[in-house]
Each structure stands twice: as structure tokens, then as C-alpha cells.
Coordinates of C-alpha atoms in Angstrom, one line a residue:
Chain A
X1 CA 66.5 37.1 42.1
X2 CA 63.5 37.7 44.7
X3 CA 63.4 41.2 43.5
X4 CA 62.9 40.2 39.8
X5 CA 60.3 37.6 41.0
X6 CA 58.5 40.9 43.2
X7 CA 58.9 43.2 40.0
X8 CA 57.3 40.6 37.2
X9 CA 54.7 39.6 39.9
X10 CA 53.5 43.4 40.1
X11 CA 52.6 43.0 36.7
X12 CA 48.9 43.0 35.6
X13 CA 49.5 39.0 35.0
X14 CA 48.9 38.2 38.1
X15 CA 45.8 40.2 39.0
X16 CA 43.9 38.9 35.8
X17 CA 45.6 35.1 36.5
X18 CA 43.9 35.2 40.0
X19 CA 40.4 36.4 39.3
X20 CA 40.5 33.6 36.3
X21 CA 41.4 31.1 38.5
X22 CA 39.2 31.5 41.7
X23 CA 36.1 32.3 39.1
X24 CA 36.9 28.6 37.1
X25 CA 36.8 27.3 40.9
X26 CA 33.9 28.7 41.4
X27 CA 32.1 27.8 38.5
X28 CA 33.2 24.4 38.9
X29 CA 32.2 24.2 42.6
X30 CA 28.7 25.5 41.4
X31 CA 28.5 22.9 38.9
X32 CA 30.1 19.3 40.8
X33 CA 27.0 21.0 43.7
X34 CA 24.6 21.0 41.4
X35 CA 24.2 25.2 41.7
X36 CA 24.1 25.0 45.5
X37 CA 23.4 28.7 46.4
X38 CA 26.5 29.3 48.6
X39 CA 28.7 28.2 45.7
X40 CA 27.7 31.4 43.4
X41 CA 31.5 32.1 41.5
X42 CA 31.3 35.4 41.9
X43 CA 30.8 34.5 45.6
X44 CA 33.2 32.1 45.4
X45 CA 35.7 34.1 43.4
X46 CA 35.2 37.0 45.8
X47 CA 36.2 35.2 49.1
X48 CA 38.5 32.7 47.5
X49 CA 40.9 35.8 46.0
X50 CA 40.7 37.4 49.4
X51 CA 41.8 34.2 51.3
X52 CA 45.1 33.9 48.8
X53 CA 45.8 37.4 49.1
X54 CA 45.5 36.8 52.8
X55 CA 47.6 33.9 52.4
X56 CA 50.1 35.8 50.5
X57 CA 50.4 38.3 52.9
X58 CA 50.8 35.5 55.6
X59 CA 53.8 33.7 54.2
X60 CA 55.5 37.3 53.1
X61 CA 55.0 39.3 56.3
X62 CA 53.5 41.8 55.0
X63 CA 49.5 43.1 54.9
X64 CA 47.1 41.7 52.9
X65 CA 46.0 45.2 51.9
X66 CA 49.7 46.0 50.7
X67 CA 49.6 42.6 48.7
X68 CA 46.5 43.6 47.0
X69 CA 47.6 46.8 46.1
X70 CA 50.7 45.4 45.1
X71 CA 50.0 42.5 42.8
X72 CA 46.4 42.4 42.5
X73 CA 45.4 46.3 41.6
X74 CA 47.1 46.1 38.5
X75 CA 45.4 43.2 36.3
X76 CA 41.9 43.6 38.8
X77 CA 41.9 47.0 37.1
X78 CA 42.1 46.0 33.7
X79 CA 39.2 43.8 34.5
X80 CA 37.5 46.2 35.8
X81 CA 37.9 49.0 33.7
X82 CA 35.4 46.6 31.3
X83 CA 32.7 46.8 33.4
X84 CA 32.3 50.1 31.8
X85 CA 31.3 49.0 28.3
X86 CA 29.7 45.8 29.8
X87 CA 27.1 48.1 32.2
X88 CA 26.8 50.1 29.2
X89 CA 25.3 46.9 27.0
X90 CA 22.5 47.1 29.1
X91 CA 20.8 49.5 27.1
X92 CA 20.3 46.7 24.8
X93 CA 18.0 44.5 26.7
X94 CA 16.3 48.1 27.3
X95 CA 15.7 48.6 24.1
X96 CA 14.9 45.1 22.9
X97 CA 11.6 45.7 24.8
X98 CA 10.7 49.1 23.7
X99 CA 7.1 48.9 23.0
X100 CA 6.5 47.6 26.8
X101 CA 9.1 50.3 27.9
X102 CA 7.2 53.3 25.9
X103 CA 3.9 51.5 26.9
X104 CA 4.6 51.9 30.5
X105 CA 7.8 54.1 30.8
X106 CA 5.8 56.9 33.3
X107 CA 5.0 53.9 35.8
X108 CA 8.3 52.5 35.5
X109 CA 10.0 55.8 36.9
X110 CA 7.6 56.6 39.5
X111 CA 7.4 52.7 40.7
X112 CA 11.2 53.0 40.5
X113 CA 11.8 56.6 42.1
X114 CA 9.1 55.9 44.5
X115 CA 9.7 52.9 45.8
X116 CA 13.1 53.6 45.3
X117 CA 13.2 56.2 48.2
X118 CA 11.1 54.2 50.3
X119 CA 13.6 51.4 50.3
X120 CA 16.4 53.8 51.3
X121 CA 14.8 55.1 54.4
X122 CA 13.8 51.2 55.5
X123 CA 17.6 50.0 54.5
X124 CA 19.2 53.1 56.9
X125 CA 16.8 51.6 59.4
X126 CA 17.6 48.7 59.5
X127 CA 21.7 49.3 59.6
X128 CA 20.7 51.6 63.0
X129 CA 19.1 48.3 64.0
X130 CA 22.3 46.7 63.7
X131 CA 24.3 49.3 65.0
X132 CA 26.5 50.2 61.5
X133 CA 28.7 52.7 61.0
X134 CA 28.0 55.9 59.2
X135 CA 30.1 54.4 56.6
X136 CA 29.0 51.3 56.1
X137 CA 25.2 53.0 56.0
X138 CA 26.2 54.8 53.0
X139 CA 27.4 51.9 51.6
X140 CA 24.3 50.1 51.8
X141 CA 22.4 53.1 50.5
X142 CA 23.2 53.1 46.6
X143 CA 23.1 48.6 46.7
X144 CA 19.9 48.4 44.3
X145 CA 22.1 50.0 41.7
X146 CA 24.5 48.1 39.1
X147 CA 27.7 47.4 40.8
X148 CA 29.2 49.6 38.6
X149 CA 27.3 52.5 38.7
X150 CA 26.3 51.9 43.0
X151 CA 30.3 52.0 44.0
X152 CA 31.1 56.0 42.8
X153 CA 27.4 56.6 44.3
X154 CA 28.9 55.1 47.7
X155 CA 32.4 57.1 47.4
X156 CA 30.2 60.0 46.9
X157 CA 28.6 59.7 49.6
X158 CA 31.3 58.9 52.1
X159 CA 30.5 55.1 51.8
X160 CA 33.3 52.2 51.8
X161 CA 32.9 51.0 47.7
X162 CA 34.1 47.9 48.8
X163 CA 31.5 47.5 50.6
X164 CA 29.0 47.9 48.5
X165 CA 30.4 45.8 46.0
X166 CA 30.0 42.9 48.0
X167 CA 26.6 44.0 48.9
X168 CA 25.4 44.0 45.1
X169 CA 27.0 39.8 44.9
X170 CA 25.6 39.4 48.1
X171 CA 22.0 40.5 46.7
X172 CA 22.6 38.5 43.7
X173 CA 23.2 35.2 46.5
X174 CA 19.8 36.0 48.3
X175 CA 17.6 36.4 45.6
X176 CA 19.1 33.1 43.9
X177 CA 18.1 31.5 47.3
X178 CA 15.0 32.7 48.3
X179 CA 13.5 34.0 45.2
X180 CA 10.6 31.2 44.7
X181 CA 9.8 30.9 48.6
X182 CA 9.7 34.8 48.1
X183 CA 8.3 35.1 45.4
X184 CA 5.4 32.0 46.9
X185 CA 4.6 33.7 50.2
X186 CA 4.8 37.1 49.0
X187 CA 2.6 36.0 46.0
X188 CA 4.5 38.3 43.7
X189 CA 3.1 35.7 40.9
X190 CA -0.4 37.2 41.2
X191 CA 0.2 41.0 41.6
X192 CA 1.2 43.2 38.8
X193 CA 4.1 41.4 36.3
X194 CA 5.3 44.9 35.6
X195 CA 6.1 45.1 39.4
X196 CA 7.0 41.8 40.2
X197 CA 9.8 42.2 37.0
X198 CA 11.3 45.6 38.6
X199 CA 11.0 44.2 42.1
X200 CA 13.4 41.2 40.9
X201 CA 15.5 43.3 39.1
X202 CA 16.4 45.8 41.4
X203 CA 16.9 43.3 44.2
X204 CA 18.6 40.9 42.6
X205 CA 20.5 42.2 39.4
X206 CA 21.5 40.1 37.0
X207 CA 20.2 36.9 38.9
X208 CA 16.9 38.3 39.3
X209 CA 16.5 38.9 35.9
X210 CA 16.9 35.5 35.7
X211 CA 14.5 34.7 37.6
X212 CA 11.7 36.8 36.3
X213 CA 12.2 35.4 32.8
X214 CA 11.1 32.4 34.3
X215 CA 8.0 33.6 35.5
X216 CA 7.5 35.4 32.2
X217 CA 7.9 38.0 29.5
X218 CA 7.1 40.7 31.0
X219 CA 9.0 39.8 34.0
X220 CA 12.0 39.6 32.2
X221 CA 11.7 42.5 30.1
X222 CA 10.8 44.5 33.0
X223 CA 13.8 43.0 35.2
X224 CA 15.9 44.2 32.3
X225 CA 14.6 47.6 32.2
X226 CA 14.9 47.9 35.9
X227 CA 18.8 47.7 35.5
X228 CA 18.8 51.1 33.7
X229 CA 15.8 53.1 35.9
X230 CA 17.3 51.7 39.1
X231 CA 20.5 53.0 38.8
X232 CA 19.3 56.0 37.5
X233 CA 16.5 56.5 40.7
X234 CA 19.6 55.4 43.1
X235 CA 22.0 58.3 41.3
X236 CA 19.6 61.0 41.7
X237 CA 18.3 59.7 45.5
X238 CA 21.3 58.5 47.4
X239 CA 23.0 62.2 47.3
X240 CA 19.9 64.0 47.9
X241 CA 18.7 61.5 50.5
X242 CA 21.8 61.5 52.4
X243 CA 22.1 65.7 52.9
X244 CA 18.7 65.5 54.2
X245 CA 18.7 62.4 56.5
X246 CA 22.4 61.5 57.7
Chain B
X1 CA 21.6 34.8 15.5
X2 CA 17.8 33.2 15.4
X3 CA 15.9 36.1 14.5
X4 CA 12.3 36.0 13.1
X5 CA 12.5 39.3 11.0
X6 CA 15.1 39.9 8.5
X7 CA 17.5 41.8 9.6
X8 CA 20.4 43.2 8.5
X9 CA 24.0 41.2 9.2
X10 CA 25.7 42.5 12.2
X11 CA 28.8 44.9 12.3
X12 CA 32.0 44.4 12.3
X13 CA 33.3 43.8 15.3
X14 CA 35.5 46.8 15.1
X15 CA 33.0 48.9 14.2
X16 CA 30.6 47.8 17.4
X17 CA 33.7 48.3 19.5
X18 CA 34.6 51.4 18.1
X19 CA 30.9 53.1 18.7
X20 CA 31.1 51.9 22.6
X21 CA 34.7 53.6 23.0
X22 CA 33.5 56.5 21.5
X23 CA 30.0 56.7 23.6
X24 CA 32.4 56.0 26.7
X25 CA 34.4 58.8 25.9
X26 CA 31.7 60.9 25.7
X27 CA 30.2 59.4 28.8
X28 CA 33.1 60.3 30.4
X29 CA 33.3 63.9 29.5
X30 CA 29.8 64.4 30.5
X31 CA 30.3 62.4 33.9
X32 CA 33.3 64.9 34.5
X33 CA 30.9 68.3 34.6
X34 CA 29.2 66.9 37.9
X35 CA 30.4 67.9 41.3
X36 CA 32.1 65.4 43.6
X37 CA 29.6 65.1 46.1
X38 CA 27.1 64.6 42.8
X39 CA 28.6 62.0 40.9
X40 CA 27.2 60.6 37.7
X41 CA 29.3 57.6 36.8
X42 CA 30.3 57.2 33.4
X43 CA 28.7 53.6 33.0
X44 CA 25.5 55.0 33.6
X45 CA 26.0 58.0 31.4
X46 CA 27.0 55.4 28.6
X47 CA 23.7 53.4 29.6
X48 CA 21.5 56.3 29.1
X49 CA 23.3 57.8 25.8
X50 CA 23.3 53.9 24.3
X51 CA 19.6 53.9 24.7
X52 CA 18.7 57.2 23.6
X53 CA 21.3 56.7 20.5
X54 CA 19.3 53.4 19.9
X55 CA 15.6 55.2 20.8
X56 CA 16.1 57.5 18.1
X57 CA 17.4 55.2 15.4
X58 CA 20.8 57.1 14.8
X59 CA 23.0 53.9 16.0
X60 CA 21.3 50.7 14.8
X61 CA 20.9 47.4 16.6
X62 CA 22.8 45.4 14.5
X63 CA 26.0 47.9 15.4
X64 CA 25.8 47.2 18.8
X65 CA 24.0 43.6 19.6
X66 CA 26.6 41.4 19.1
X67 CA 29.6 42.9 21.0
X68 CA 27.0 44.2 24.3
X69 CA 25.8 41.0 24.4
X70 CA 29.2 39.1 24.6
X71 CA 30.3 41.9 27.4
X72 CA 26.5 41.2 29.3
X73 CA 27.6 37.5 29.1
X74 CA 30.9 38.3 30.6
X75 CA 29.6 40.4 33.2
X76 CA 29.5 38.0 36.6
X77 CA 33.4 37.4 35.7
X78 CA 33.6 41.2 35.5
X79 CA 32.4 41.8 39.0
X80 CA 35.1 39.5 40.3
X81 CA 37.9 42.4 41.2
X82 CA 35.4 44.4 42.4
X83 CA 34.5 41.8 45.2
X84 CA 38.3 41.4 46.1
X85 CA 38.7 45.2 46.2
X86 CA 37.2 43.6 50.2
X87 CA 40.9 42.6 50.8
X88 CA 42.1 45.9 51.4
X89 CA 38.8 46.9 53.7
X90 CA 39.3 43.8 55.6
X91 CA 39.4 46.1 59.0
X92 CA 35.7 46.8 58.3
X93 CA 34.8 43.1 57.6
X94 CA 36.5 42.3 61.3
X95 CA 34.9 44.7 62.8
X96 CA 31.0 45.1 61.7
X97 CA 31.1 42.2 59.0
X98 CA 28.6 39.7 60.8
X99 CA 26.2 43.3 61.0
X100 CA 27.0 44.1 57.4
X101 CA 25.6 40.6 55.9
X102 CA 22.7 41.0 58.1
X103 CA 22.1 44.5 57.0
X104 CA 22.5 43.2 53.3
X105 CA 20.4 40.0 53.4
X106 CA 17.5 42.2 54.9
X107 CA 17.7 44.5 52.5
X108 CA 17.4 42.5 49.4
X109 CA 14.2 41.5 50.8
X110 CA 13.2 45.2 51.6
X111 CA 14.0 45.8 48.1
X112 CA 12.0 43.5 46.7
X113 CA 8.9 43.8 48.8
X114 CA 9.0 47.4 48.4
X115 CA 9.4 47.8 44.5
X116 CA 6.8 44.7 44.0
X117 CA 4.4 46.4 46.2
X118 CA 4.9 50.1 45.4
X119 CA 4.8 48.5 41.5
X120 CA 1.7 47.0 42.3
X121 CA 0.1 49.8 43.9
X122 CA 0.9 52.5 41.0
X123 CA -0.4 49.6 38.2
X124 CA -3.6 49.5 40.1
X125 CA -3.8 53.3 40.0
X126 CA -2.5 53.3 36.4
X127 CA -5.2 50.5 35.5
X128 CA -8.1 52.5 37.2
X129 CA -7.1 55.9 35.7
X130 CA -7.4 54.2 32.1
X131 CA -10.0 51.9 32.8
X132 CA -8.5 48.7 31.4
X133 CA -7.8 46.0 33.1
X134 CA -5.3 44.1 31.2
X135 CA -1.5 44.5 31.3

């Protein structure tokens, strides 16, 4: 009887039933909190589905990393294998603002490659700071990048994807905090909107797209072409960077 | 669909799905010629090929729009597994995790400051090269 219980639980079912459930939780928590920052559902969802896998593992005596490969893998692969189209989609927004994107497209890449570099020898600083690991450094590396496109950049690199992942909802947290004290002190509002849109973009994915929309059109538009040339910069850097300086 | 212009009615839904399996495959073809220690993940590859199919007119927006946007909308829900993926690097989170959020919130900001400035910096350049003052 347990056996049959274990064999139908290994079933994708469960894997997509969990990451529904903990992701309503979260959205709900976000909404009853009136979109407190802590309570981002993909925040929530994260550490809520590692707490019942933990759990699980708990009452069954075994690890939570066997549980999850287990009975999670299966459905949170099926999810995930859609992030493929979905990252895809973002050509859209891309294109939807071609004439700014032709218009500027040569100060886009250099803004993007440039700074883009910069921000890789600061963020390896700053993980010597703290004393990381040589794998947990790479993992930080490729986090300006889509998740879906910064987690092979991190495996490439001898980083922990996992890692990264959380680093990319984590990014998405801090900019949905901090982004108008940021944005204030910094006085992003009266430099360049074409910078302050990729700056937002890059740093805080889909939420910072968000945000610059609200500051304006170009923001936005440039927040959504930052999505594509970000990932792009952070393909090309992260390998080359990482021969040279690690 | 509130669009100002007229524009043709969007795709079957078939037909937008069918054009983004066949650009993934592609994508993933393409993403297999790199080395392992160079990887180009298919995603991005798709991102790329979807914008130069759009650029140059040869798939329309109308094919595409309505299906991307549904998967943009779902992506946050999307992300979800890759967040528990933590569960089975939970020695990592126990050992440098405290370090690791640090690391992370700093570097948002890093990001951020750096881009914005660099952005603004190559504008300025890009505004005195052309003499015009206006973005």
C-alpha cells in the first residue's frame, strides 16, 4: 500500500501541485499585506516549497535533497521546461519599442557590455569581502541575466545554479523594496531615462521593469530591452571574465 | 486587444505555439554547437532569433503577441521550481547562506548604480558627439 502511495506520489502531480500551492499562498499573503516586500510569491513560494520538502523529509527519514529529487523533480521540470518559450516572449516587448531600440541600439550595447563588466569585477569583490566560496562567486557572476538564461551561465562556469536562481528572486525582492529610496538618493529620475530604464532592468528583472514604466516610457521600454542585451552581455562576459580573473 | 492602428486579428493559437516550438527547436540545435565551458542557452538563442524573425518582418506580430504575452504574464509562477531547485543545495545555504544574501542584496545595488551611471555617462558622450540635447 505505502509503496503504491511512494510510486503515484513520484509522479509529476505532485511537483506541479506544490509550486501551485505555495505560489496561491504567496500571492495571497502579498495581497491580505497589502504587497509588503518580504511577501513576494515567488519569494514566498521559494522558501515555503523548501520548508515542506524539508518537512517531508523530516517525518519520512530521509533527506530533503532525496525528497526533492524524488517527488518534486518531476512536475518542477515540467514547469520549468516553460520558462523556455516564456524567456523567449521577451523579444516581444523588444520589438514593441523598435524605433527607440534602432534609435539607440549602439548605446544600449556598450552601456550594457560596459557597465556590464564593471559590475562583474565589483560583484567578485564584494563576495571576497564576504569571504564566499569559489562557487558561490560564480554563481553570483551571471545574476543580472534572466533566470533562465543566468543558471546554464553559472553551470558553465563551475557555479551552484541553484544559487543563482535565488539570486535573480532575491534581486527582484531588493529592487521592489528600495527602488524609490534608490532611485531618490541616487537621483536616477534626473540622469539619462535611457540609463536609468537598463539600470532597473538589469537589476531588478521583471520587477524593475515595473518600476521604470512608472517613471516613464522610455524607462519601461528600455527596462524591457535590457532583458534581451543583459543576458546577452552576461553570456559573452561571465566565461571570458572568469578564465581571466578566477 | 486595445490597439490604435488596425491591425490584423491574431493567430491561431496553434499556429503562435507552433512557430515558438519550432524557433526552440532551432534554438536548441544552435545552442548545442557551443562548447561546455561556452554555453549559449537555448532561451536566449530563442530570444535573439524571435527578434531578428520579428526585425525583419518574416514572422508577424500578430503570430506571436498573444501566446508570448500569456507566457510573460505567467512568468513569476514559472520561476517557482527554479527557487526550490535550493532544497537540494541546502548544504550551501547552511554553510555561507547569511554571506550569500549579503553578497546578493549588494549586488543589486552595484547593478543598478553601475548600469545607471555607465548609461548616463555614454548618453552624455552620445549627446555631445551629435550635438542634440534631447533624448
Amino acid at each position: 500500500m505505502s509503496a503504491t502511495i511512494a510510486t503515484n506520489l513520484a509522479l509529476p502531480f505532485t511537483g506541479i501541485f506544490i509550486s501551485l500551492i505555495v505560489y496561491l499562498i504567496g500571492m495571497w499573503l502579498t495581497k491580505i499585506s497589502n504587497g509588503f516586500f518580504l511577501f513576494n510569491p515567488l519569494l514566498v513560494g521559494m522558501v515555503l516549497g523548501i520548508v515542506v520538502l524539508a518537512i517531508w523529509a523530516k517525518s519520512t527519514g530521509s533527506t530533503t535533497a532525496a525528497v526533492y529529487t524524488k517527488y518534486y523533480l518531476p512536475g518542477g521540470n515540467i514547469i520549468f521546461w516553460f520558462l523556455n518559450p516564456a524567456t523567449m516572449a521577451f523579444a516581444i516587448p523588444v520589438y514593441k519599442v523598435n524605433e527607440t531600440f534602432k534609435k539607440y541600439w549602439f548605446d544600449i550595447i556598450v552601456i550594457c557590455f560596459v557597465g556590464g563588466f564593471i559590475s562583474l569585477f565589483l560583484i567578485q569583490l564584494v563576495s571576497k569581502l564576504f569571504g564566499l566560496s569559489a562557487a558561490s562567486t560564480a554563481s553570483m557572476l551571471p545574476q543580472a541575466a534572466t533566470t533562465a538564461v543566468a543558471m546554464p551561465i553559472a553551470a558553465g562556469v563551475h557555479g551552484v545554479p541553484a544559487v543563482t536562481a535565488m539570486a535573480c528572486i532575491l534581486n527582484a525582492v531588493v529592487i521592489y523594496a528600495l527602488a524609490e529610496f534608490l532611485i531618490k538618493i541616487l537621483r536616477l529620475d534626473k540622469v539619462s531615462p535611457v540609463a536609468t530604464g537598463l539600470g532597473l532592468g538589469s537589476a531588478g528583472h521583471t520587477v524593475g521593469s515595473v518600476k521604470a514604466l512608472s517613471l516613464g516610457e522610455i524607462q519601461g521600454a528600455m527596462a524591457g530591452v535590457s532583458v534581451l542585451i543583459i543576458s546577452l552581455a552576461m553570456d559573452i562576459l561571465v566565461p571570458i571574465y572568469a578564465n581571466l580573473f578566477m | 486587444m486595445d490597439k490604435k492602428d488596425k491591425k490584423p486579428e491574431a493567430s491561431n493559437i496553434y499556429v503562435q505555439m507552433g512557430i515558438f516550438a519550432a524557433i526552440l527547436f532551432v534554438s536548441q540545435l544552435i545552442s548545442d554547437l557551443f562548447p561546455k565551458s561556452f554555453v549559449v542557452p537555448t532561451p536566449l538563442i530563442g530570444m535573439v532569433l524571435l527578434y531578428i524573425l520579428l526585425a525583419c518582418h518574416i514572422v508577424k506580430l500578430h503570430q506571436v503577441e498573444k501566446f508570448g504575452t500569456f507566457m510573460i504574464g505567467l512568468i513569476a509562477f514559472l520561476f517557482v521550481p527554479s527557487g526550490i531547485q535550493l532544497a537540494a543545495h541546502l548544504d550551501i545555504m547552511r554553510r555561507e547562506g547569511i554571506q550569500d544574501v549579503c553578497v546578493i542584496i549588494i549586488s543589486t545595488i552595484i547593478l543598478l548604480v553601475v548600469i545607471a551611471y555607465v548609461g548616463a555617462l555614454v548618453m552624455s558622450i552620445h549627446h555631445k558627439i551629435t550635438g542634440n540635447k534631447k533624448d
